[in-house]
Amino acid sequence: MFRIGDLVAHPMHGAGVIDAIVQEKVAGSTQEYYVFKMPVGGLLLKIPVANSETIGLRTIITPEEAEALIAGIPLLEVESSANWNKRYQENLQRLKSGDLREVSRVIKGLMIRDTRRGLSTGERKMLQTAKRILISEIVLTEQADYENVESRLDRAMTQEAAV
């Protein structure tokens, strides 16, 4: 169970802080909810404590893990289906996994596709969501500036793997 002030990551929204733990009565039963607040964008969610593990709520990565993740991005292999719908569903599953390497894979694949063929509106929105998820966690873990982290990630995404 998380406590107020804990830094956590939501697989589809990114990183934030447990701002409060509240009890609310819904449909006749009382449940506890985490009040999840994202510093970037100010999103506020109420997440049922009982479902938090199923949803994929987890503690954020360490600064060392963040640096290793960024350093490993040039080595990430990306493959994507030529079929738009299949590619979109595969990328959506990667995002929902909550695994930042998979989120990085989505970003890198979509950025490469954007430079080669352009992106559909849906894929462009997915790219923005994936970047927000990844950047928000690194910003919180390293207590860094959003723009600085974004430019570091953009450089890593376009860097060729050293052979």
PDB file of C-alpha atoms in Angstrom, residues 81-163:
ATOM      1  CA  SER A  81       3.649  -3.993 -38.685  1.00  0.00           C
ATOM      2  CA  ALA A  82       2.784  -2.413 -42.011  1.00  0.00           C
ATOM      3  CA  ASN A  83      -0.881  -2.808 -41.048  1.00  0.00           C
ATOM      4  CA  TRP A  84      -1.931   0.393 -39.248  1.00  0.00           C
ATOM      5  CA  ASN A  85      -4.523  -1.258 -36.997  1.00  0.00           C
ATOM      6  CA  LYS A  86      -2.205  -4.097 -35.934  1.00  0.00           C
ATOM      7  CA  ARG A  87       0.651  -1.651 -35.291  1.00  0.00           C
ATOM      8  CA  TYR A  88      -1.622   0.601 -33.225  1.00  0.00           C
ATOM      9  CA  GLN A  89      -2.884  -2.340 -31.100  1.00  0.00           C
ATOM     10  CA  GLU A  90       0.675  -3.631 -30.521  1.00  0.00           C
ATOM     11  CA  ASN A  91       1.822  -0.172 -29.423  1.00  0.00           C
ATOM     12  CA  LEU A  92      -1.210   0.229 -27.162  1.00  0.00           C
ATOM     13  CA  GLN A  93      -0.367  -3.069 -25.420  1.00  0.00           C
ATOM     14  CA  ARG A  94       3.217  -1.874 -24.944  1.00  0.00           C
ATOM     15  CA  LEU A  95       1.962   1.329 -23.296  1.00  0.00           C
ATOM     16  CA  LYS A  96      -0.474  -0.533 -21.037  1.00  0.00           C
ATOM     17  CA  SER A  97       2.339  -2.831 -19.840  1.00  0.00           C
ATOM     18  CA  GLY A  98       3.794   0.027 -17.778  1.00  0.00           C
ATOM     19  CA  ASP A  99       7.302  -1.149 -18.766  1.00  0.00           C
ATOM     20  CA  LEU A 100       9.344   1.954 -19.629  1.00  0.00           C
ATOM     21  CA  ARG A 101      11.516   0.012 -22.095  1.00  0.00           C
ATOM     22  CA  GLU A 102       8.341  -0.884 -24.001  1.00  0.00           C
ATOM     23  CA  VAL A 103       7.143   2.728 -23.812  1.00  0.00           C
ATOM     24  CA  SER A 104      10.554   3.796 -25.187  1.00  0.00           C
ATOM     25  CA  ARG A 105      10.159   1.239 -27.975  1.00  0.00           C
ATOM     26  CA  VAL A 106       6.787   2.789 -28.913  1.00  0.00           C
ATOM     27  CA  ILE A 107       8.303   6.292 -28.976  1.00  0.00           C
ATOM     28  CA  LYS A 108      11.305   5.251 -31.033  1.00  0.00           C
ATOM     29  CA  GLY A 109       9.209   3.260 -33.516  1.00  0.00           C
ATOM     30  CA  LEU A 110       6.736   6.093 -34.019  1.00  0.00           C
ATOM     31  CA  MET A 111       9.488   8.706 -34.345  1.00  0.00           C
ATOM     32  CA  ILE A 112      11.210   6.608 -37.029  1.00  0.00           C
ATOM     33  CA  ARG A 113       7.907   6.081 -38.831  1.00  0.00           C
ATOM     34  CA  ASP A 114       7.161   9.807 -38.631  1.00  0.00           C
ATOM     35  CA  THR A 115      10.440  10.706 -40.369  1.00  0.00           C
ATOM     36  CA  ARG A 116       9.911   8.070 -43.087  1.00  0.00           C
ATOM     37  CA  ARG A 117       6.181   8.208 -43.837  1.00  0.00           C
ATOM     38  CA  GLY A 118       4.465  10.521 -41.393  1.00  0.00           C
ATOM     39  CA  LEU A 119       1.954   9.518 -38.728  1.00  0.00           C
ATOM     40  CA  SER A 120      -1.807   9.317 -38.675  1.00  0.00           C
ATOM     41  CA  THR A 121      -3.643  11.492 -36.169  1.00  0.00           C
ATOM     42  CA  GLY A 122      -4.120   8.475 -33.861  1.00  0.00           C
ATOM     43  CA  GLU A 123      -0.445   7.546 -33.948  1.00  0.00           C
ATOM     44  CA  ARG A 124       0.625  11.170 -33.426  1.00  0.00           C
ATOM     45  CA  LYS A 125      -1.578  11.293 -30.295  1.00  0.00           C
ATOM     46  CA  MET A 126      -0.112   7.967 -29.137  1.00  0.00           C
ATOM     47  CA  LEU A 127       3.418   9.348 -29.600  1.00  0.00           C
ATOM     48  CA  GLN A 128       2.554  12.388 -27.465  1.00  0.00           C
ATOM     49  CA  THR A 129       1.016  10.141 -24.772  1.00  0.00           C
ATOM     50  CA  ALA A 130       4.010   7.791 -24.736  1.00  0.00           C
ATOM     51  CA  LYS A 131       6.439  10.704 -24.453  1.00  0.00           C
ATOM     52  CA  ARG A 132       4.406  12.227 -21.603  1.00  0.00           C
ATOM     53  CA  ILE A 133       4.419   8.886 -19.724  1.00  0.00           C
ATOM     54  CA  LEU A 134       8.177   8.441 -20.041  1.00  0.00           C
ATOM     55  CA  ILE A 135       9.203  12.065 -19.525  1.00  0.00           C
ATOM     56  CA  SER A 136       6.959  12.558 -16.474  1.00  0.00           C
ATOM     57  CA  GLU A 137       8.631   9.657 -14.678  1.00  0.00           C
ATOM     58  CA  ILE A 138      12.170  10.776 -15.472  1.00  0.00           C
ATOM     59  CA  VAL A 139      11.323  14.364 -14.478  1.00  0.00           C
ATOM     60  CA  LEU A 140      10.084  13.185 -11.069  1.00  0.00           C
ATOM     61  CA  THR A 141      12.863  10.694 -10.400  1.00  0.00           C
ATOM     62  CA  GLU A 142      15.668  13.071 -11.399  1.00  0.00           C
ATOM     63  CA  GLN A 143      13.893  16.249 -10.248  1.00  0.00           C
ATOM     64  CA  ALA A 144      14.740  17.655 -13.659  1.00  0.00           C
ATOM     65  CA  ASP A 145      13.243  20.182 -16.045  1.00  0.00           C
ATOM     66  CA  TYR A 146      10.622  18.758 -18.486  1.00  0.00           C
ATOM     67  CA  GLU A 147      12.151  20.391 -21.586  1.00  0.00           C
ATOM     68  CA  ASN A 148      15.647  19.195 -20.633  1.00  0.00           C
ATOM     69  CA  VAL A 149      14.471  15.588 -20.249  1.00  0.00           C
ATOM     70  CA  GLU A 150      12.502  15.793 -23.497  1.00  0.00           C
ATOM     71  CA  SER A 151      15.528  16.994 -25.477  1.00  0.00           C
ATOM     72  CA  ARG A 152      17.753  14.265 -23.914  1.00  0.00           C
ATOM     73  CA  LEU A 153      15.200  11.647 -24.910  1.00  0.00           C
ATOM     74  CA  ASP A 154      14.821  13.038 -28.427  1.00  0.00           C
ATOM     75  CA  ARG A 155      18.615  12.872 -28.873  1.00  0.00           C
ATOM     76  CA  ALA A 156      18.714   9.284 -27.552  1.00  0.00           C
ATOM     77  CA  MET A 157      15.834   8.238 -29.826  1.00  0.00           C
ATOM     78  CA  THR A 158      17.593   9.499 -32.953  1.00  0.00           C
ATOM     79  CA  GLN A 159      21.096   8.361 -31.980  1.00  0.00           C
ATOM     80  CA  GLU A 160      22.508   5.380 -33.848  1.00  0.00           C
ATOM     81  CA  ALA A 161      23.576   2.376 -31.785  1.00  0.00           C
ATOM     82  CA  ALA A 162      27.369   2.212 -31.342  1.00  0.00           C
ATOM     83  CA  VAL A 163      28.648  -1.011 -32.877  1.00  0.00           C
TER      84      VAL A 163
END
